[in-house]
Coordinates of N, CA and C in Angstrom, one line a residue:
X1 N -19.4 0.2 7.0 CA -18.8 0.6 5.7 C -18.1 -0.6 5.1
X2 N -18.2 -1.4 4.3 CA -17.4 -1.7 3.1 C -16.3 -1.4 2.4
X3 N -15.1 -1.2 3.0 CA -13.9 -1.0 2.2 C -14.0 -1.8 0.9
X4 N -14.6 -2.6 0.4 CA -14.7 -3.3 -0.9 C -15.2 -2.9 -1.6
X5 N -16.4 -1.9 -1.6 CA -17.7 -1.8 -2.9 C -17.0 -0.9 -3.5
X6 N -17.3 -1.3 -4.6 CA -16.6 -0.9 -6.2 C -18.0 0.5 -6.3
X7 N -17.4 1.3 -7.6 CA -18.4 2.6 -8.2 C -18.2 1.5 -8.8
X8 N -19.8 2.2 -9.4 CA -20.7 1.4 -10.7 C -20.0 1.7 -11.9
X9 N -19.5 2.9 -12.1 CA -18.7 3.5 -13.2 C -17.4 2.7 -13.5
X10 N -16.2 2.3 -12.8 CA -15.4 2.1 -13.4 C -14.9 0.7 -12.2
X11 N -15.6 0.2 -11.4 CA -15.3 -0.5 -10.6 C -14.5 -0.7 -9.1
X12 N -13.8 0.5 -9.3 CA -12.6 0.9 -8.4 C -13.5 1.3 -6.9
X13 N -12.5 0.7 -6.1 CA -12.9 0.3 -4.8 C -12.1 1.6 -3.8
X14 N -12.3 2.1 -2.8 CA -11.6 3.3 -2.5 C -10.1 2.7 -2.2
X15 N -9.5 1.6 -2.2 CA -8.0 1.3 -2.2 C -7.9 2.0 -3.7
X16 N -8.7 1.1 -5.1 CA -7.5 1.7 -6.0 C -7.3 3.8 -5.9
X17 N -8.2 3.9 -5.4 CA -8.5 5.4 -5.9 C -7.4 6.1 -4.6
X18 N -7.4 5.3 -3.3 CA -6.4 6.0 -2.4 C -5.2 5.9 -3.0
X19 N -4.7 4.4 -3.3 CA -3.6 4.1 -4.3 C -3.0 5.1 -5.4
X20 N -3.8 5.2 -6.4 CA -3.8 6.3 -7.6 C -3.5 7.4 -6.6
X21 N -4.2 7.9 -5.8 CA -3.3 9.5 -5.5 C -2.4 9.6 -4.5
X22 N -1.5 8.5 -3.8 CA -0.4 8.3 -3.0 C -1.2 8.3 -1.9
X23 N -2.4 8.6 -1.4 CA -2.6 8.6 0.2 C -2.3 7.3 0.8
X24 N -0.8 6.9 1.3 CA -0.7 5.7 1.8 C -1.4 5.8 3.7
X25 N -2.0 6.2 4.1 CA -2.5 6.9 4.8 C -3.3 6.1 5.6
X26 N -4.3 6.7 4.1 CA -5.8 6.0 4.3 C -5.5 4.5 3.3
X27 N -4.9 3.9 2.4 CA -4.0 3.1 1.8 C -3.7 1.7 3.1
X28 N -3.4 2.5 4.0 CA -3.3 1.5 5.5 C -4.1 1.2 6.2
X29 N -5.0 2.4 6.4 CA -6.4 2.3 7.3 C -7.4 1.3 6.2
X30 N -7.2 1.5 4.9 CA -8.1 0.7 4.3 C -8.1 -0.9 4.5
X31 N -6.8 -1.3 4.6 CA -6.3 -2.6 4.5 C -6.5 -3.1 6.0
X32 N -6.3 -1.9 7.3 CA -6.4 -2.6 8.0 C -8.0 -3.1 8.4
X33 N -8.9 -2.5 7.8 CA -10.1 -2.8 7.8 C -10.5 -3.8 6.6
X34 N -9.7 -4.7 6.1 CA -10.0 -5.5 5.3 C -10.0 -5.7 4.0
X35 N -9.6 -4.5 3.6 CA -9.5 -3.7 2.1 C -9.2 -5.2 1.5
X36 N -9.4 -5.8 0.4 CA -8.7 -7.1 -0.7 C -7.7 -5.8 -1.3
X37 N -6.3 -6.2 -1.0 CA -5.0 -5.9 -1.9 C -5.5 -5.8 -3.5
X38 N -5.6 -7.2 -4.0 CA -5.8 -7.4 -5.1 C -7.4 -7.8 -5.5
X39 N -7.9 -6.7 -5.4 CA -9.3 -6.7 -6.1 C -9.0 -5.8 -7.3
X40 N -9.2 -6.2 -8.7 CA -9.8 -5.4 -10.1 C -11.0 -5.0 -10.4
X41 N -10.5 -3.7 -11.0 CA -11.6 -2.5 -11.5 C -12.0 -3.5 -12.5
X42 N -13.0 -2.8 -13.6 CA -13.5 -3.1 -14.6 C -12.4 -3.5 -16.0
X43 N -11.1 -2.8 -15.7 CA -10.5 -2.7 -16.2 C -9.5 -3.9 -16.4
X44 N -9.8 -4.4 -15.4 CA -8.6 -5.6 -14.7 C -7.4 -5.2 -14.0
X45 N -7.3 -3.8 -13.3 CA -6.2 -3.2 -12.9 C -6.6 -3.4 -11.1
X46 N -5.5 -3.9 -10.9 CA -5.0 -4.0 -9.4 C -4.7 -2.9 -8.8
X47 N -5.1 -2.4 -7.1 CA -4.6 -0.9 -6.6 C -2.9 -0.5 -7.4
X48 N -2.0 -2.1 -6.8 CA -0.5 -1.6 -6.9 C -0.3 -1.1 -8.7
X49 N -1.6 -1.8 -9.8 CA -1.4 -1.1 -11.1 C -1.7 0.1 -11.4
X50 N -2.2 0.7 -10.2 CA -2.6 2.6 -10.5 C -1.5 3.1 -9.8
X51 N -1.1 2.6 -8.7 CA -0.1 3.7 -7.6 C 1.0 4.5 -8.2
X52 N 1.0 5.4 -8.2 CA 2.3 6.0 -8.9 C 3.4 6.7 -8.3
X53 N 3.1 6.3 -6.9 CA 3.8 6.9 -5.2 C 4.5 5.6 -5.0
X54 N 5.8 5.8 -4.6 CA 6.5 4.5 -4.2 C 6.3 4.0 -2.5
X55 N 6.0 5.2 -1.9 CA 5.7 4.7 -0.6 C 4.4 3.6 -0.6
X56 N 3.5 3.9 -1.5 CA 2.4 3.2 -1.6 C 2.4 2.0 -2.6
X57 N 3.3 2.0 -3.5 CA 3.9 0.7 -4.6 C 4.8 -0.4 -3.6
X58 N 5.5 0.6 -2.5 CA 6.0 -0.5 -1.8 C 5.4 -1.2 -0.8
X59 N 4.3 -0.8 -0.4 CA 3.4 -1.4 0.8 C 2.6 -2.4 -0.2
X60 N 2.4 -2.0 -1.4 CA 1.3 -2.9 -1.7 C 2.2 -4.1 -2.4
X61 N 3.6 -3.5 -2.9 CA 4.3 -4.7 -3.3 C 4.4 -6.2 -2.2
X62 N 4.8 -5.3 -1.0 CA 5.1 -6.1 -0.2 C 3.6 -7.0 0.6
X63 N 2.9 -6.4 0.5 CA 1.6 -7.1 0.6 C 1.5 -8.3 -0.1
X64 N 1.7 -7.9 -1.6 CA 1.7 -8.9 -2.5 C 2.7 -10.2 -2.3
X65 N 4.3 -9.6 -1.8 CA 4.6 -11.4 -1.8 C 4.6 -11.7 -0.3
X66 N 3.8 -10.6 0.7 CA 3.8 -12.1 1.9 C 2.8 -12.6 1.3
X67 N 1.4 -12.3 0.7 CA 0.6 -13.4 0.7 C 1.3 -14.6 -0.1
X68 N 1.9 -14.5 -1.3 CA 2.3 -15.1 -1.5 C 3.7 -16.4 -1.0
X69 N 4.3 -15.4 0.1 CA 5.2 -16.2 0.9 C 4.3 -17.4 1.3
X70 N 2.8 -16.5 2.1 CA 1.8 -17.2 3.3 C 1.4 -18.6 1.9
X71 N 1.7 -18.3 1.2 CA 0.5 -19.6 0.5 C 1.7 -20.6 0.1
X72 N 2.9 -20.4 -0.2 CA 3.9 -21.5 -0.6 C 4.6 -22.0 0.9
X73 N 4.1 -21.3 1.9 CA 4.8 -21.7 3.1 C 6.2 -21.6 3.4
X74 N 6.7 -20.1 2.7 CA 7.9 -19.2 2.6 C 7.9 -18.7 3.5
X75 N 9.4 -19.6 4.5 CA 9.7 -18.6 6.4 C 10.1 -17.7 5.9
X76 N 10.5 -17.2 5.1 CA 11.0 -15.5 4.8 C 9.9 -14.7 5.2
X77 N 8.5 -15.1 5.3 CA 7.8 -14.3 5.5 C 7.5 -13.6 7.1
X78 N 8.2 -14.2 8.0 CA 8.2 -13.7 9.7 C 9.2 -12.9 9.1
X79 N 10.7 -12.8 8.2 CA 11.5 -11.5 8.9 C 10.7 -10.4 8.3
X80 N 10.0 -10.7 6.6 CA 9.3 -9.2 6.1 C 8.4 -8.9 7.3
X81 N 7.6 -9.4 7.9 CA 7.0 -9.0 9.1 C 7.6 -8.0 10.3
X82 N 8.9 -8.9 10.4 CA 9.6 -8.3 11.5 C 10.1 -6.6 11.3
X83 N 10.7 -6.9 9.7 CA 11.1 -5.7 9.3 C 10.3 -4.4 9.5
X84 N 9.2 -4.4 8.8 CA 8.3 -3.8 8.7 C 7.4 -3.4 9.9
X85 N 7.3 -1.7 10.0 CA 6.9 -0.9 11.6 C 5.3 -1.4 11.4
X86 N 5.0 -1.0 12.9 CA 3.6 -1.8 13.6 C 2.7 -1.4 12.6
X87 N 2.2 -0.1 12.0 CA 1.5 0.0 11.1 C 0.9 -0.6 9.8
X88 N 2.3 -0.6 9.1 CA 2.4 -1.4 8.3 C 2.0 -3.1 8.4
X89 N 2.8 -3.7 10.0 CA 2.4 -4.8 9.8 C 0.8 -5.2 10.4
X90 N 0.0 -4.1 10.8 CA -1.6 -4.2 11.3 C -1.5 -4.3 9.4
X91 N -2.0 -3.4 9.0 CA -1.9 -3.1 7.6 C -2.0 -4.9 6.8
X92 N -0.8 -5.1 7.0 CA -0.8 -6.4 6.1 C -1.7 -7.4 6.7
X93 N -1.5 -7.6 8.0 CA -2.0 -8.9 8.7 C -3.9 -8.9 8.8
X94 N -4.1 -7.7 8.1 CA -5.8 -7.4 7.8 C -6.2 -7.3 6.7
X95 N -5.4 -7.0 6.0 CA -5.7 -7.0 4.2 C -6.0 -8.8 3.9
X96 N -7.1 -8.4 3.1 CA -7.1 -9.2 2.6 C -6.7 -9.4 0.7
X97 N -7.0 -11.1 0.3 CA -6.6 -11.0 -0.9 C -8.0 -11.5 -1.2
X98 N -7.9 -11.9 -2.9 CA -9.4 -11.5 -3.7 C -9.9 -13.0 -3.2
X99 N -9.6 -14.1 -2.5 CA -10.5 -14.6 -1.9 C -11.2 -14.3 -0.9
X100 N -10.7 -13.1 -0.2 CA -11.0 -12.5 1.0 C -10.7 -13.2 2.2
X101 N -9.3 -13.8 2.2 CA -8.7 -14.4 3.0 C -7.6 -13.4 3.5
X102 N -7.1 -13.5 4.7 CA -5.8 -12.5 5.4 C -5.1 -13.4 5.2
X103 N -3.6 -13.2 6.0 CA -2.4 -13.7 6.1 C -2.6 -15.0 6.5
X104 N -2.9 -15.0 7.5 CA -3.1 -16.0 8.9 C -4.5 -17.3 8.2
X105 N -5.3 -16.7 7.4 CA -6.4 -17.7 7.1 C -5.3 -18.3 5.8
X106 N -4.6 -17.9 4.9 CA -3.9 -18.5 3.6 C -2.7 -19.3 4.2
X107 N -2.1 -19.2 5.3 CA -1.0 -19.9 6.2 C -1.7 -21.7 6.4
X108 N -2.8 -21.0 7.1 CA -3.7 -22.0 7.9 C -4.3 -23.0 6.6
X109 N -5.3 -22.5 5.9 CA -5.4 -23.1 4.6 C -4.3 -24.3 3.8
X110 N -3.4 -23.5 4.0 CA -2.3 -24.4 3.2 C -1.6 -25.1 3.9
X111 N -1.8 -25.4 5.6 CA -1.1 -26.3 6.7 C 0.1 -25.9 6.6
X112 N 0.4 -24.9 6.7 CA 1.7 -23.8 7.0 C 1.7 -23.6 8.6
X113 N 1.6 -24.7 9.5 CA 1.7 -24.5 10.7 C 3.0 -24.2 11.7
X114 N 4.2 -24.4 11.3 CA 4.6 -23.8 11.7 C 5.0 -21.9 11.1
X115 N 4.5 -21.6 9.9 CA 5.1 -20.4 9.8 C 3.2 -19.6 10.9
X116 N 2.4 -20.2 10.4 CA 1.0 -19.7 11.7 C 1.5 -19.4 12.8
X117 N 2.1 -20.8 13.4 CA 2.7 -20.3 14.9 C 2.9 -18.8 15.1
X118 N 3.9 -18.8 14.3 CA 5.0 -17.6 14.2 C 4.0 -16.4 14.1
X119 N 3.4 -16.1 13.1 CA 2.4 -14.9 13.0 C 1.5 -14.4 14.4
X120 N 1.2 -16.4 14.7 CA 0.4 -15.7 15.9 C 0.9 -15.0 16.5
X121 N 1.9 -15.6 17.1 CA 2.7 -15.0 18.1 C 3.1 -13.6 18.0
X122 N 3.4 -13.3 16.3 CA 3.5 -11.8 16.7 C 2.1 -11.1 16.6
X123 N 1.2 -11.9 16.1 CA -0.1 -10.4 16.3 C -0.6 -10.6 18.0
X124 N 0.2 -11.7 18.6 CA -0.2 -11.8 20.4 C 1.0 -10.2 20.5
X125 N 2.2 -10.4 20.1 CA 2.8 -9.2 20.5 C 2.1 -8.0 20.2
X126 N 2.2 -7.7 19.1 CA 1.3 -6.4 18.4 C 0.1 -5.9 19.2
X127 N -0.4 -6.8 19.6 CA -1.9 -6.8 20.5 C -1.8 -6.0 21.6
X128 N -0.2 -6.6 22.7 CA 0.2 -6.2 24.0 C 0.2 -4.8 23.9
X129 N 1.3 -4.1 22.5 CA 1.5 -2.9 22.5 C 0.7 -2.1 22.1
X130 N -0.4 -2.2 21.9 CA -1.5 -1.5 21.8 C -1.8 -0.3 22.6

């Protein structure tokens, strides 16, 4: 299955459509299977621009600035990690963004090696408690 393939009709990928009706759920399970956060419909609208559920405006917000933490090489981004329960952080650390890069590949990319360390180490934790 493809978490990514867009309908022919209006482009929307099952993120934006889980997005649009609050199922932060399947919203999680999407991402942790790779879902792009920020893929646009035809429309040019991003999931977090349909969500109208704040449980799900805040997962995808916060999606939005670790990648962005991971690409400026912002340590703030291990405590949002930390903060955030196991779900949530499988969730992030598998989403991807519209290059179809995760957390860990935009870190690495941009020689953010010590904030990499850090991540590894917690998806080595994450892993244990399985």
């Amino acid at each position: 299955m493809d978490s990514n393939a867009k309908s022919a009709a209006s482009g929307s990928t099952s993120l934006h459509v889980a997005a649009s009706n609050g199922y932060l759920e399947i919203v999680k399970s999407l991402m942790k299977h790779g879902a792009i956060y920020n893929i646009k419909n035809k429309e040019g609208k991003i999931p977090l621009d349909l969500s109208k559920y704040q449980s799900v405006t805040d997962l995808l917000q916060l999606v939005e600035e670790l990648f962005k933490d991971a690409k400026k090489g912002n340590i703030e981004i291990i405590s949002k990690l930390k903060a955030v329960n196991a779900d949530e952080f499988v969730a992030a650390m598998y989403a991807r963004n519209d290059q179809r890069n995760t957390l860990l590949q935009v870190t690495i990319s941009n020689k953010h090696m010590n904030i990499t360390g850090e991540i590894l180490k917690m998806l080595k934790m994450s892993n244990q408690n399985l």
